[in-house]
mmCIF file with all atom_site columns, C-alpha atoms in Angstrom:
data_model
loop_
_atom_site.group_PDB
_atom_site.id
_atom_site.type_symbol
_atom_site.label_atom_id
_atom_site.label_alt_id
_atom_site.label_comp_id
_atom_site.label_asym_id
_atom_site.label_entity_id
_atom_site.label_seq_id
_atom_site.pdbx_PDB_ins_code
_atom_site.Cartn_x
_atom_site.Cartn_y
_atom_site.Cartn_z
_atom_site.occupancy
_atom_site.B_iso_or_equiv
_atom_site.pdbx_formal_charge
_atom_site.auth_seq_id
_atom_site.auth_comp_id
_atom_site.auth_asym_id
_atom_site.auth_atom_id
_atom_site.pdbx_PDB_model_num
ATOM 1  C CA . MET A 1 1  ? -0.252  -1.391  5.528   1.00 90.00 ? 39  MET A CA 1
ATOM 2  C CA . PRO A 1 2  ? -2.836  -3.451  3.608   1.00 89.00 ? 40  PRO A CA 1
ATOM 3  C CA . LEU A 1 3  ? -5.527  -0.930  4.573   1.00 93.00 ? 41  LEU A CA 1
ATOM 4  C CA . LEU A 1 4  ? -3.390  1.921   3.245   1.00 93.00 ? 42  LEU A CA 1
ATOM 5  C CA . THR A 1 5  ? -2.816  -0.051  0.051   1.00 92.00 ? 43  THR A CA 1
ATOM 6  C CA . ALA A 1 6  ? -6.543  -0.601  -0.428  1.00 92.00 ? 44  ALA A CA 1
ATOM 7  C CA . ILE A 1 7  ? -7.310  3.078   0.206   1.00 95.00 ? 45  ILE A CA 1
ATOM 8  C CA . PHE A 1 8  ? -4.703  4.275   -2.264  1.00 94.00 ? 46  PHE A CA 1
ATOM 9  C CA . ASP A 1 9  ? -5.772  1.701   -4.865  1.00 91.00 ? 47  ASP A CA 1
ATOM 10 C CA . VAL A 1 10 ? -9.246  3.240   -4.740  1.00 93.00 ? 48  VAL A CA 1
ATOM 11 C CA . ILE A 1 11 ? -7.793  6.769   -4.852  1.00 96.00 ? 49  ILE A CA 1
ATOM 12 C CA . GLY A 1 12 ? -5.680  5.800   -7.869  1.00 93.00 ? 50  GLY A CA 1
ATOM 13 C CA . ILE A 1 13 ? -8.693  4.389   -9.707  1.00 91.00 ? 51  ILE A CA 1
ATOM 14 C CA . PHE A 1 14 ? -10.702 7.517   -8.919  1.00 94.00 ? 52  PHE A CA 1
ATOM 15 C CA . GLY A 1 15 ? -7.838  9.764   -10.057 1.00 94.00 ? 53  GLY A CA 1
ATOM 16 C CA . GLY A 1 16 ? -7.547  7.856   -13.310 1.00 93.00 ? 54  GLY A CA 1
ATOM 17 C CA . TYR A 1 17 ? -11.298 8.187   -13.754 1.00 94.00 ? 55  TYR A CA 1
ATOM 18 C CA . LEU A 1 18 ? -11.123 11.943  -13.266 1.00 94.00 ? 56  LEU A CA 1
ATOM 19 C CA . ILE A 1 19 ? -8.305  12.339  -15.770 1.00 94.00 ? 57  ILE A CA 1
ATOM 20 C CA . GLY A 1 20 ? -9.756  9.948   -18.330 1.00 92.00 ? 58  GLY A CA 1
ATOM 21 C CA . VAL A 1 21 ? -13.403 10.936  -18.189 1.00 93.00 ? 59  VAL A CA 1
ATOM 22 C CA . ARG A 1 22 ? -13.320 14.590  -17.176 1.00 92.00 ? 60  ARG A CA 1
ATOM 23 C CA . LEU A 1 23 ? -10.163 15.822  -18.916 1.00 93.00 ? 61  LEU A CA 1
ATOM 24 C CA . LEU A 1 24 ? -9.771  13.490  -21.887 1.00 92.00 ? 62  LEU A CA 1
ATOM 25 C CA . GLY A 1 25 ? -13.445 12.995  -22.644 1.00 91.00 ? 63  GLY A CA 1
ATOM 26 C CA . LEU A 1 26 ? -13.689 9.197   -22.430 1.00 90.00 ? 64  LEU A CA 1
ATOM 27 C CA . SER A 1 27 ? -16.960 7.639   -21.447 1.00 92.00 ? 65  SER A CA 1
ATOM 28 C CA . SER A 1 28 ? -17.050 6.016   -18.050 1.00 91.00 ? 66  SER A CA 1
ATOM 29 C CA . GLY A 1 29 ? -17.946 2.649   -19.595 1.00 92.00 ? 67  GLY A CA 1
ATOM 30 C CA . VAL A 1 30 ? -14.849 2.710   -21.776 1.00 92.00 ? 68  VAL A CA 1
ATOM 31 C CA . TYR A 1 31 ? -12.683 3.663   -18.798 1.00 92.00 ? 69  TYR A CA 1
ATOM 32 C CA . PHE A 1 32 ? -13.916 0.855   -16.552 1.00 91.00 ? 70  PHE A CA 1
ATOM 33 C CA . GLY A 1 33 ? -13.953 -1.669  -19.403 1.00 91.00 ? 71  GLY A CA 1
ATOM 34 C CA . GLU A 1 34 ? -10.353 -0.974  -20.333 1.00 90.00 ? 72  GLU A CA 1
ATOM 35 C CA . MET A 1 35 ? -9.328  -0.878  -16.686 1.00 89.00 ? 73  MET A CA 1
ATOM 36 C CA . MET A 1 36 ? -10.796 -4.336  -16.162 1.00 87.00 ? 74  MET A CA 1
ATOM 37 C CA . SER A 1 37 ? -8.955  -5.679  -19.216 1.00 90.00 ? 75  SER A CA 1
ATOM 38 C CA . TYR A 1 38 ? -5.568  -4.271  -18.167 1.00 91.00 ? 76  TYR A CA 1
ATOM 39 C CA . VAL A 1 39 ? -5.669  -4.751  -14.383 1.00 87.00 ? 77  VAL A CA 1
ATOM 40 C CA . SER A 1 40 ? -6.161  -8.306  -13.215 1.00 87.00 ? 78  SER A CA 1
ATOM 41 C CA . LEU A 1 41 ? -7.227  -9.376  -9.752  1.00 88.00 ? 79  LEU A CA 1
ATOM 42 C CA . SER A 1 42 ? -3.872  -11.084 -9.262  1.00 91.00 ? 80  SER A CA 1
ATOM 43 C CA . ASP A 1 43 ? -2.180  -7.663  -9.526  1.00 89.00 ? 81  ASP A CA 1
ATOM 44 C CA . VAL A 1 44 ? -4.324  -6.369  -6.676  1.00 89.00 ? 82  VAL A CA 1
ATOM 45 C CA . TRP A 1 45 ? -3.664  -9.441  -4.510  1.00 92.00 ? 83  TRP A CA 1
ATOM 46 C CA . GLU A 1 46 ? 0.081   -9.194  -5.191  1.00 93.00 ? 84  GLU A CA 1
ATOM 47 C CA . GLY A 1 47 ? 0.054   -5.600  -3.956  1.00 91.00 ? 85  GLY A CA 1
ATOM 48 C CA . MET A 1 48 ? -1.883  -6.603  -0.837  1.00 93.00 ? 86  MET A CA 1
ATOM 49 C CA . PHE A 1 49 ? 0.509   -9.466  -0.100  1.00 95.00 ? 87  PHE A CA 1
ATOM 50 C CA . LYS A 1 50 ? 3.517   -7.208  -0.593  1.00 95.00 ? 88  LYS A CA 1
ATOM 51 C CA . SER A 1 51 ? 2.087   -4.531  1.696   1.00 94.00 ? 89  SER A CA 1
ATOM 52 C CA . LEU A 1 52 ? 1.345   -7.158  4.350   1.00 94.00 ? 90  LEU A CA 1
ATOM 53 C CA . ASN A 1 53 ? 4.968   -8.326  4.187   1.00 95.00 ? 91  ASN A CA 1
ATOM 54 C CA . PHE A 1 54 ? 6.272   -4.763  4.441   1.00 95.00 ? 92  PHE A CA 1
ATOM 55 C CA . GLY A 1 55 ? 3.995   -4.119  7.417   1.00 93.00 ? 93  GLY A CA 1
ATOM 56 C CA . ILE A 1 56 ? 5.285   -7.211  9.188   1.00 95.00 ? 94  ILE A CA 1
ATOM 57 C CA . ILE A 1 57 ? 8.908   -6.260  8.501   1.00 95.00 ? 95  ILE A CA 1
ATOM 58 C CA . ILE A 1 58 ? 8.372   -2.672  9.712   1.00 94.00 ? 96  ILE A CA 1
ATOM 59 C CA . ALA A 1 59 ? 6.700   -3.866  12.924  1.00 93.00 ? 97  ALA A CA 1
ATOM 60 C CA . TRP A 1 60 ? 9.382   -6.501  13.517  1.00 94.00 ? 98  TRP A CA 1
ATOM 61 C CA . VAL A 1 61 ? 12.317  -4.114  13.054  1.00 92.00 ? 99  VAL A CA 1
ATOM 62 C CA . SER A 1 62 ? 10.644  -1.383  15.121  1.00 86.00 ? 100 SER A CA 1
ATOM 63 C CA . CYS A 1 63 ? 9.910   -3.728  18.010  1.00 86.00 ? 101 CYS A CA 1
ATOM 64 C CA . PHE A 1 64 ? 13.430  -5.158  17.919  1.00 85.00 ? 102 PHE A CA 1
ATOM 65 C CA . ASN A 1 65 ? 15.068  -1.718  17.922  1.00 80.00 ? 103 ASN A CA 1
ATOM 66 C CA . GLY A 1 66 ? 12.683  -0.415  20.563  1.00 77.00 ? 104 GLY A CA 1
ATOM 67 C CA . TYR A 1 67 ? 13.359  -3.383  22.816  1.00 76.00 ? 105 TYR A CA 1
ATOM 68 C CA . TYR A 1 68 ? 17.136  -3.024  22.618  1.00 74.00 ? 106 TYR A CA 1
ATOM 69 C CA . THR A 1 69 ? 17.283  0.797   22.763  1.00 73.00 ? 107 THR A CA 1
ATOM 70 C CA . GLY A 1 70 ? 18.083  0.868   26.459  1.00 68.00 ? 108 GLY A CA 1
ATOM 71 C CA . PHE A 1 71 ? 20.945  -1.613  26.097  1.00 69.00 ? 109 PHE A CA 1
ATOM 72 C CA . TYR A 1 72 ? 22.828  0.497   23.559  1.00 65.00 ? 110 TYR A CA 1
ATOM 73 C CA . THR A 1 73 ? 22.428  4.053   24.848  1.00 65.00 ? 111 THR A CA 1
ATOM 74 C CA . GLY A 1 74 ? 21.411  3.738   28.461  1.00 67.00 ? 112 GLY A CA 1
ATOM 75 C CA . PHE A 1 75 ? 18.053  3.556   30.109  1.00 65.00 ? 113 PHE A CA 1
ATOM 76 C CA . GLY A 1 76 ? 15.708  6.455   30.832  1.00 60.00 ? 114 GLY A CA 1
ATOM 77 C CA . ALA A 1 77 ? 15.110  9.568   28.734  1.00 61.00 ? 115 ALA A CA 1
ATOM 78 C CA . GLU A 1 78 ? 18.553  9.354   27.163  1.00 62.00 ? 116 GLU A CA 1
ATOM 79 C CA . GLY A 1 79 ? 17.826  5.897   25.786  1.00 56.00 ? 117 GLY A CA 1
#
């Protein structure tokens, strides 16, 4: 999950760059300067921490349900 978050953070920055610079006519220096003033590093770390927590919860719930699948519905292909 943190790797996906990092990839899509970069894709979001690149998409904003394309819209701002190519379509709206901003200079790239203005785009990156304003981006740095509005997006702090703590925002990025919060997103990484949140994605790590979601990844842990998803893995935990999936392992728990996978472990107890046979007990609820029967073992084998049916379970």
